[in-house]
PDB file of C-alpha atoms in Angstrom:
ATOM      1  CA  MET A  67     -45.815 -65.215  16.754  1.00 40.00           C
ATOM      2  CA  ASN A  68     -47.396 -64.464  13.384  1.00 38.00           C
ATOM      3  CA  PRO A  69     -46.720 -61.167  11.509  1.00 38.00           C
ATOM      4  CA  LEU A  70     -50.021 -59.609  12.599  1.00 36.00           C
ATOM      5  CA  GLN A  71     -49.331 -60.343  16.269  1.00 36.00           C
ATOM      6  CA  GLN A  72     -45.833 -58.981  15.771  1.00 37.00           C
ATOM      7  CA  LEU A  73     -47.127 -55.642  14.534  1.00 37.00           C
ATOM      8  CA  LYS A  74     -49.694 -55.382  17.329  1.00 36.00           C
ATOM      9  CA  GLN A  75     -46.848 -55.960  19.784  1.00 36.00           C
ATOM     10  CA  LEU A  76     -44.864 -53.005  18.456  1.00 38.00           C
ATOM     11  CA  GLU A  77     -47.531 -50.382  19.193  1.00 37.00           C
ATOM     12  CA  LEU A  78     -45.491 -47.773  17.339  1.00 37.00           C
ATOM     13  CA  ASN A  79     -47.864 -45.199  15.868  1.00 36.00           C
ATOM     14  CA  LEU A  80     -45.996 -42.919  13.506  1.00 38.00           C
ATOM     15  CA  GLY A  81     -48.887 -41.944  11.281  1.00 36.00           C
ATOM     16  CA  PHE A  82     -48.480 -44.760   8.754  1.00 35.00           C
ATOM     17  CA  PRO A  83     -50.925 -47.651   8.175  1.00 35.00           C
ATOM     18  CA  ASP A  84     -49.989 -51.026   9.608  1.00 38.00           C
ATOM     19  CA  THR A  85     -48.184 -53.229   7.119  1.00 38.00           C
ATOM     20  CA  ILE A  86     -47.649 -56.941   7.609  1.00 37.00           C
ATOM     21  CA  VAL A  87     -43.949 -57.779   7.441  1.00 40.00           C
ATOM     22  CA  ALA A  88     -42.559 -61.287   7.216  1.00 44.00           C
ATOM     23  CA  ARG A  89     -40.480 -62.370  10.204  1.00 43.00           C
ATOM     24  CA  ASN A  90     -37.415 -62.838   8.003  1.00 43.00           C
ATOM     25  CA  ALA A  91     -37.612 -59.303   6.611  1.00 44.00           C
ATOM     26  CA  SER A  92     -34.434 -57.299   7.014  1.00 45.00           C
ATOM     27  CA  SER A  93     -34.214 -54.440   9.504  1.00 46.00           C
ATOM     28  CA  GLU A  94     -33.826 -52.026   6.592  1.00 46.00           C
ATOM     29  CA  GLU A  95     -37.099 -53.218   5.013  1.00 49.00           C
ATOM     30  CA  PHE A  96     -38.825 -52.951   8.354  1.00 50.00           C
ATOM     31  CA  ILE A  97     -37.560 -49.411   8.940  1.00 51.00           C
ATOM     32  CA  ALA A  98     -38.672 -48.314   5.491  1.00 47.00           C
ATOM     33  CA  LEU A  99     -42.182 -49.603   6.146  1.00 53.00           C
ATOM     34  CA  ARG A 100     -42.623 -48.292   9.678  1.00 54.00           C
ATOM     35  CA  LEU A 101     -40.636 -45.080  10.137  1.00 55.00           C
ATOM     36  CA  SER A 102     -40.713 -41.575   8.725  1.00 50.00           C
ATOM     37  CA  GLU A 103     -38.918 -41.033   5.425  1.00 51.00           C
ATOM     38  CA  SER A 104     -37.704 -37.898   3.697  1.00 50.00           C
ATOM     39  CA  PRO A 105     -38.768 -37.181   0.090  1.00 46.00           C
ATOM     40  CA  THR A 106     -35.440 -38.675  -1.019  1.00 47.00           C
ATOM     41  CA  GLY A 107     -36.165 -41.915   0.831  1.00 47.00           C
ATOM     42  CA  GLN A 108     -33.496 -41.394   3.498  1.00 53.00           C
ATOM     43  CA  ILE A 109     -34.545 -42.777   6.863  1.00 58.00           C
ATOM     44  CA  ARG A 110     -35.009 -40.027   9.443  1.00 80.00           C
ATOM     45  CA  LEU A 111     -34.505 -41.983  12.624  1.00 89.00           C
ATOM     46  CA  MET A 112     -34.145 -38.970  14.925  1.00 93.00           C
ATOM     47  CA  GLU A 113     -37.390 -37.481  13.625  1.00 92.00           C
ATOM     48  CA  SER A 114     -39.131 -40.777  14.339  1.00 90.00           C
ATOM     49  CA  ILE A 115     -37.730 -40.816  17.881  1.00 93.00           C
ATOM     50  CA  LEU A 116     -39.037 -37.267  18.468  1.00 94.00           C
ATOM     51  CA  GLU A 117     -42.458 -37.967  16.945  1.00 92.00           C
ATOM     52  CA  ARG A 118     -45.086 -36.697  19.414  1.00 92.00           C
ATOM     53  CA  ASN A 119     -46.849 -40.003  20.040  1.00 92.00           C
ATOM     54  CA  ASN A 120     -43.536 -41.778  20.608  1.00 94.00           C
ATOM     55  CA  MET A 121     -42.376 -39.087  23.045  1.00 95.00           C
ATOM     56  CA  ARG A 122     -45.723 -39.139  24.825  1.00 95.00           C
ATOM     57  CA  ARG A 123     -45.403 -42.892  25.352  1.00 95.00           C
ATOM     58  CA  ALA A 124     -41.851 -42.425  26.631  1.00 96.00           C
ATOM     59  CA  VAL A 125     -42.939 -39.827  29.193  1.00 97.00           C
ATOM     60  CA  LYS A 126     -45.774 -42.054  30.413  1.00 96.00           C
ATOM     61  CA  ARG A 127     -43.423 -45.004  30.776  1.00 94.00           C
ATOM     62  CA  VAL A 128     -40.863 -43.011  32.777  1.00 95.00           C
ATOM     63  CA  ILE A 129     -43.585 -41.644  35.064  1.00 96.00           C
ATOM     64  CA  LYS A 130     -45.042 -45.126  35.562  1.00 94.00           C
ATOM     65  CA  ASN A 131     -41.609 -46.538  36.376  1.00 91.00           C
ATOM     66  CA  LYS A 132     -41.152 -43.838  39.049  1.00 89.00           C
ATOM     67  CA  GLY A 133     -37.557 -43.997  40.240  1.00 87.00           C
ATOM     68  CA  ALA A 134     -35.299 -41.573  42.075  1.00 89.00           C
ATOM     69  CA  PRO A 135     -34.112 -38.208  40.708  1.00 92.00           C
ATOM     70  CA  GLY A 136     -30.788 -37.910  38.901  1.00 92.00           C
ATOM     71  CA  VAL A 137     -28.028 -35.405  39.623  1.00 93.00           C
ATOM     72  CA  ASP A 138     -30.273 -32.432  38.789  1.00 93.00           C
ATOM     73  CA  GLY A 139     -32.843 -33.358  41.454  1.00 93.00           C
ATOM     74  CA  MET A 140     -35.833 -33.335  39.066  1.00 95.00           C
ATOM     75  CA  THR A 141     -38.552 -35.828  39.999  1.00 94.00           C
ATOM     76  CA  VAL A 142     -40.746 -37.718  37.555  1.00 94.00           C
ATOM     77  CA  ARG A 143     -43.717 -35.611  38.678  1.00 93.00           C
ATOM     78  CA  LYS A 144     -42.130 -32.506  37.159  1.00 95.00           C
ATOM     79  CA  ILE A 145     -41.136 -33.866  33.745  1.00 96.00           C
ATOM     80  CA  GLU A 146     -44.425 -33.176  31.941  1.00 95.00           C
ATOM     81  CA  LYS A 147     -44.446 -29.521  33.006  1.00 95.00           C
ATOM     82  CA  TYR A 148     -40.767 -29.184  32.122  1.00 96.00           C
ATOM     83  CA  LEU A 149     -41.318 -30.562  28.623  1.00 96.00           C
ATOM     84  CA  GLU A 150     -44.290 -28.249  28.080  1.00 94.00           C
ATOM     85  CA  CYS A 151     -41.985 -25.289  28.658  1.00 95.00           C
ATOM     86  CA  HIS A 152     -38.847 -26.534  26.923  1.00 96.00           C
ATOM     87  CA  ARG A 153     -39.927 -29.117  24.322  1.00 94.00           C
ATOM     88  CA  GLY A 154     -39.070 -26.920  21.333  1.00 95.00           C
ATOM     89  CA  LYS A 155     -35.550 -26.176  22.504  1.00 96.00           C
ATOM     90  CA  ILE A 156     -34.889 -29.809  23.441  1.00 96.00           C
ATOM     91  CA  GLU A 157     -36.111 -31.047  20.050  1.00 96.00           C
ATOM     92  CA  GLN A 158     -33.965 -28.495  18.227  1.00 96.00           C
ATOM     93  CA  VAL A 159     -30.819 -29.529  20.102  1.00 96.00           C
ATOM     94  CA  LEU A 160     -31.528 -33.210  19.428  1.00 96.00           C
ATOM     95  CA  LEU A 161     -32.227 -32.632  15.735  1.00 95.00           C
ATOM     96  CA  GLU A 162     -28.989 -30.679  15.423  1.00 94.00           C
ATOM     97  CA  GLY A 163     -27.081 -33.505  17.107  1.00 93.00           C
ATOM     98  CA  ASN A 164     -25.920 -31.344  20.005  1.00 94.00           C
ATOM     99  CA  PHE A 165     -27.751 -32.805  23.015  1.00 96.00           C
ATOM    100  CA  LYS A 166     -25.488 -33.479  26.001  1.00 95.00           C
ATOM    101  CA  PRO A 167     -26.824 -35.763  28.733  1.00 95.00           C
ATOM    102  CA  MET A 168     -25.913 -35.150  32.358  1.00 94.00           C
ATOM    103  CA  PRO A 169     -23.757 -37.551  34.397  1.00 93.00           C
ATOM    104  CA  VAL A 170     -25.593 -40.408  36.056  1.00 91.00           C
ATOM    105  CA  ARG A 171     -25.878 -40.565  39.832  1.00 90.00           C
ATOM    106  CA  ARG A 172     -23.903 -43.560  41.089  1.00 83.00           C
ATOM    107  CA  LYS A 173     -25.560 -45.911  43.550  1.00 79.00           C
ATOM    108  CA  GLU A 174     -24.129 -49.106  44.984  1.00 74.00           C
ATOM    109  CA  ILE A 175     -26.262 -51.993  46.216  1.00 76.00           C
ATOM    110  CA  ASN A 176     -25.073 -55.098  47.990  1.00 78.00           C
ATOM    111  CA  LYS A 177     -25.292 -58.414  46.154  1.00 76.00           C
ATOM    112  CA  PRO A 178     -26.816 -61.364  48.047  1.00 79.00           C
ATOM    113  CA  GLY A 179     -23.639 -63.393  47.453  1.00 75.00           C
ATOM    114  CA  GLY A 180     -21.273 -60.620  48.447  1.00 75.00           C
ATOM    115  CA  GLY A 181     -19.779 -57.656  46.658  1.00 74.00           C
ATOM    116  CA  VAL A 182     -21.661 -54.690  45.218  1.00 72.00           C
ATOM    117  CA  ARG A 183     -23.521 -53.947  42.015  1.00 73.00           C
ATOM    118  CA  LEU A 184     -22.951 -50.500  40.514  1.00 72.00           C
ATOM    119  CA  LEU A 185     -26.128 -48.768  39.388  1.00 80.00           C
ATOM    120  CA  GLY A 186     -26.532 -45.485  37.571  1.00 84.00           C
ATOM    121  CA  ILE A 187     -29.518 -43.148  37.862  1.00 90.00           C
ATOM    122  CA  PRO A 188     -29.820 -40.768  34.866  1.00 93.00           C
ATOM    123  CA  THR A 189     -31.804 -37.549  35.095  1.00 95.00           C
ATOM    124  CA  VAL A 190     -35.510 -37.865  34.340  1.00 96.00           C
ATOM    125  CA  LEU A 191     -35.124 -35.982  31.037  1.00 97.00           C
ATOM    126  CA  ASP A 192     -32.328 -38.312  29.955  1.00 96.00           C
ATOM    127  CA  ARG A 193     -34.508 -41.298  30.901  1.00 96.00           C
ATOM    128  CA  VAL A 194     -37.318 -39.977  28.694  1.00 97.00           C
ATOM    129  CA  ILE A 195     -34.995 -39.607  25.704  1.00 97.00           C
ATOM    130  CA  GLN A 196     -33.468 -43.034  26.310  1.00 95.00           C
ATOM    131  CA  GLN A 197     -36.951 -44.553  26.491  1.00 95.00           C
ATOM    132  CA  ALA A 198     -37.987 -42.827  23.249  1.00 95.00           C
ATOM    133  CA  ILE A 199     -34.896 -44.235  21.519  1.00 95.00           C
ATOM    134  CA  ALA A 200     -35.530 -47.700  22.939  1.00 93.00           C
ATOM    135  CA  GLN A 201     -39.131 -47.737  21.687  1.00 92.00           C
ATOM    136  CA  VAL A 202     -38.120 -47.004  18.106  1.00 91.00           C
ATOM    137  CA  LEU A 203     -35.125 -49.356  18.074  1.00 90.00           C
ATOM    138  CA  THR A 204     -37.308 -52.079  19.568  1.00 90.00           C
ATOM    139  CA  ALA A 205     -39.768 -51.564  16.733  1.00 86.00           C
ATOM    140  CA  ILE A 206     -36.924 -51.970  14.257  1.00 84.00           C
ATOM    141  CA  TRP A 207     -35.095 -54.927  15.768  1.00 85.00           C
ATOM    142  CA  ASP A 208     -37.469 -56.913  17.959  1.00 86.00           C
ATOM    143  CA  HIS A 209     -38.775 -58.934  15.004  1.00 85.00           C
ATOM    144  CA  THR A 210     -35.228 -60.200  14.348  1.00 86.00           C
ATOM    145  CA  PHE A 211     -34.811 -61.723  17.824  1.00 88.00           C
ATOM    146  CA  SER A 212     -35.311 -65.376  18.666  1.00 88.00           C
ATOM    147  CA  GLU A 213     -38.815 -66.540  19.523  1.00 88.00           C
ATOM    148  CA  THR A 214     -37.339 -68.118  22.653  1.00 85.00           C
ATOM    149  CA  SER A 215     -35.733 -64.870  23.863  1.00 88.00           C
ATOM    150  CA  TYR A 216     -37.719 -63.344  26.732  1.00 88.00           C
ATOM    151  CA  GLY A 217     -35.449 -60.844  28.472  1.00 84.00           C
ATOM    152  CA  PHE A 218     -36.166 -57.110  28.304  1.00 82.00           C
ATOM    153  CA  ARG A 219     -38.647 -57.406  25.425  1.00 86.00           C
ATOM    154  CA  PRO A 220     -42.165 -55.920  25.157  1.00 86.00           C
ATOM    155  CA  ASN A 221     -45.052 -58.185  26.131  1.00 87.00           C
ATOM    156  CA  ARG A 222     -42.646 -60.880  27.341  1.00 90.00           C
ATOM    157  CA  SER A 223     -41.665 -61.781  30.872  1.00 89.00           C
ATOM    158  CA  GLN A 224     -40.193 -64.402  33.173  1.00 89.00           C
ATOM    159  CA  HIS A 225     -43.604 -66.088  33.205  1.00 92.00           C
ATOM    160  CA  ASP A 226     -43.342 -66.720  29.457  1.00 93.00           C
ATOM    161  CA  ALA A 227     -39.880 -68.197  29.936  1.00 91.00           C
ATOM    162  CA  MET A 228     -41.204 -70.516  32.647  1.00 92.00           C
ATOM    163  CA  ARG A 229     -44.071 -71.640  30.388  1.00 93.00           C
ATOM    164  CA  GLN A 230     -41.514 -72.486  27.695  1.00 91.00           C
ATOM    165  CA  TYR A 231     -39.410 -74.296  30.301  1.00 90.00           C
ATOM    166  CA  ARG A 232     -42.399 -76.442  31.311  1.00 92.00           C
ATOM    167  CA  GLU A 233     -43.031 -77.214  27.653  1.00 93.00           C
ATOM    168  CA  TYR A 234     -39.452 -78.409  27.261  1.00 93.00           C
ATOM    169  CA  VAL A 235     -39.917 -80.665  30.304  1.00 93.00           C
ATOM    170  CA  ARG A 236     -43.099 -82.052  28.761  1.00 94.00           C
ATOM    171  CA  GLN A 237     -41.138 -82.790  25.568  1.00 95.00           C
ATOM    172  CA  GLY A 238     -38.620 -84.829  27.538  1.00 95.00           C
ATOM    173  CA  TYR A 239     -35.699 -82.437  28.045  1.00 93.00           C
ATOM    174  CA  ARG A 240     -33.904 -82.958  31.363  1.00 90.00           C
ATOM    175  CA  TYR A 241     -30.937 -80.546  31.501  1.00 89.00           C
ATOM    176  CA  VAL A 242     -30.705 -76.775  31.993  1.00 82.00           C
ATOM    177  CA  LEU A 243     -27.582 -74.748  31.171  1.00 84.00           C
ATOM    178  CA  ASP A 244     -27.161 -71.501  33.157  1.00 80.00           C
ATOM    179  CA  ILE A 245     -24.541 -69.048  31.801  1.00 82.00           C
ATOM    180  CA  ASP A 246     -23.731 -65.617  33.220  1.00 78.00           C
ATOM    181  CA  LEU A 247     -20.977 -63.243  32.073  1.00 77.00           C
ATOM    182  CA  SER A 248     -19.286 -61.718  35.120  1.00 76.00           C
ATOM    183  CA  LYS A 249     -19.660 -57.920  35.244  1.00 76.00           C
ATOM    184  CA  PHE A 250     -20.688 -57.844  31.571  1.00 77.00           C
ATOM    185  CA  PHE A 251     -22.401 -54.445  31.692  1.00 77.00           C
ATOM    186  CA  ASP A 252     -19.497 -52.940  33.633  1.00 77.00           C
ATOM    187  CA  ARG A 253     -17.023 -53.954  30.898  1.00 82.00           C
ATOM    188  CA  VAL A 254     -18.837 -53.164  27.648  1.00 85.00           C
ATOM    189  CA  ASN A 255     -16.365 -51.706  25.147  1.00 88.00           C
ATOM    190  CA  HIS A 256     -17.856 -48.463  23.815  1.00 90.00           C
ATOM    191  CA  ASP A 257     -15.980 -48.496  20.509  1.00 90.00           C
ATOM    192  CA  ARG A 258     -16.935 -52.074  19.668  1.00 92.00           C
ATOM    193  CA  LEU A 259     -20.558 -51.507  20.608  1.00 89.00           C
ATOM    194  CA  MET A 260     -20.802 -48.308  18.548  1.00 93.00           C
ATOM    195  CA  ALA A 261     -19.123 -49.986  15.577  1.00 93.00           C
ATOM    196  CA  HIS A 262     -21.804 -52.674  15.679  1.00 91.00           C
ATOM    197  CA  LEU A 263     -24.603 -50.127  15.995  1.00 91.00           C
ATOM    198  CA  ALA A 264     -23.199 -48.210  13.012  1.00 91.00           C
ATOM    199  CA  THR A 265     -23.857 -51.273  10.848  1.00 90.00           C
ATOM    200  CA  ARG A 266     -27.566 -51.009  11.681  1.00 86.00           C
ATOM    201  CA  ILE A 267     -28.176 -47.281  12.235  1.00 89.00           C
ATOM    202  CA  ASN A 268     -27.580 -44.780   9.437  1.00 86.00           C
ATOM    203  CA  ASP A 269     -28.576 -41.614  11.284  1.00 90.00           C
ATOM    204  CA  LYS A 270     -25.314 -40.160  12.633  1.00 92.00           C
ATOM    205  CA  ARG A 271     -27.234 -37.944  15.056  1.00 94.00           C
ATOM    206  CA  VAL A 272     -28.686 -41.004  16.765  1.00 94.00           C
ATOM    207  CA  LEU A 273     -25.314 -42.740  16.914  1.00 95.00           C
ATOM    208  CA  LYS A 274     -23.748 -39.632  18.454  1.00 95.00           C
ATOM    209  CA  LEU A 275     -26.590 -39.394  20.975  1.00 96.00           C
ATOM    210  CA  ILE A 276     -26.276 -43.038  22.033  1.00 95.00           C
ATOM    211  CA  ARG A 277     -22.522 -42.689  22.504  1.00 94.00           C
ATOM    212  CA  SER A 278     -23.044 -39.541  24.577  1.00 94.00           C
ATOM    213  CA  PHE A 279     -25.150 -41.532  27.040  1.00 94.00           C
ATOM    214  CA  PHE A 280     -22.333 -44.089  27.394  1.00 91.00           C
ATOM    215  CA  THR A 281     -19.708 -41.407  28.006  1.00 90.00           C
ATOM    216  CA  ALA A 282     -21.771 -38.958  30.094  1.00 90.00           C
ATOM    217  CA  GLY A 283     -19.801 -39.871  33.211  1.00 88.00           C
ATOM    218  CA  VAL A 284     -20.921 -40.581  36.757  1.00 87.00           C
ATOM    219  CA  MET A 285     -21.333 -38.387  39.807  1.00 85.00           C
ATOM    220  CA  ILE A 286     -19.836 -39.863  42.979  1.00 82.00           C
ATOM    221  CA  GLY A 287     -19.814 -37.849  46.189  1.00 79.00           C
ATOM    222  CA  GLY A 288     -20.324 -34.619  44.270  1.00 78.00           C
ATOM    223  CA  LEU A 289     -17.391 -35.297  41.939  1.00 78.00           C
ATOM    224  CA  GLU A 290     -17.808 -36.135  38.263  1.00 83.00           C
ATOM    225  CA  GLN A 291     -15.843 -39.061  36.865  1.00 81.00           C
ATOM    226  CA  ALA A 292     -15.446 -40.028  33.210  1.00 83.00           C
ATOM    227  CA  THR A 293     -16.662 -43.421  31.974  1.00 81.00           C
ATOM    228  CA  GLN A 294     -14.288 -45.241  29.624  1.00 81.00           C
ATOM    229  CA  GLU A 295     -16.192 -48.509  29.415  1.00 80.00           C
ATOM    230  CA  GLY A 296     -19.400 -50.151  30.565  1.00 77.00           C
ATOM    231  CA  THR A 297     -23.014 -49.064  30.475  1.00 79.00           C
ATOM    232  CA  PRO A 298     -24.826 -47.614  33.506  1.00 69.00           C
ATOM    233  CA  ARG A 299     -27.424 -49.986  34.895  1.00 65.00           C
ATOM    234  CA  ARG A 300     -30.514 -48.449  36.376  1.00 58.00           C
ATOM    235  CA  PRO A 301     -32.367 -49.860  39.390  1.00 50.00           C
ATOM    236  CA  THR A 302     -34.933 -52.475  38.418  1.00 44.00           C
ATOM    237  CA  PHE A 303     -38.226 -50.869  37.395  1.00 40.00           C
ATOM    238  CA  PRO A 304     -41.479 -52.638  36.489  1.00 36.00           C
ATOM    239  CA  ALA A 305     -41.141 -54.440  33.151  1.00 34.00           C
ATOM    240  CA  ALA A 306     -42.633 -52.719  30.105  1.00 34.00           C
ATOM    241  CA  GLN A 307     -45.743 -54.558  29.031  1.00 30.00           C
TER     242      GLN A 307
END
């Protein structure tokens, strides 16, 4: 993917002209070129997350993905009206670093090979904020990922992976290695993950917000339980394209 294709892929409109960035550019250089900056040059990551076009895209994505309500019962059909009435207050709380997500609604689904997979359904508002964060962080980091990485990335899918697989076969490769970490998402260490994120994110408000989503807890049978490790996995929604 050349630099121009890379920038078209990002689709992050924050009011700045497109700038071609080399693939080996650092994340810091990429942030400085693509995100809002204060007069002192300090990156304002939270302001970029709350930028109107970014939030509008997040709302559209959550609505398109549909999905069940969280613990508050709000459906995706009501989120636009809710944000019209409460956007200012929500933005203020986020900018002050005081937003508190609600617990996720726990859902268990049976695995084909036996056992259950634990899923978590956040409230629709929390999903919008998570999506807004993901869009900006994707814009920052996606260009640093491997060209042969296809999972959970914009404009990439299983079909692209299969095309690459066929190309490897054409080149003469004959072996495939399949590796899966058992219950990886259920066992993610919050402290280690946040320590890694702190090496790449300077905005303490964003770090605090991300941690709050990890530790928001789960609601099981009407009772709230704390989460000490792991990340809640949502039901599979259509891939973002």
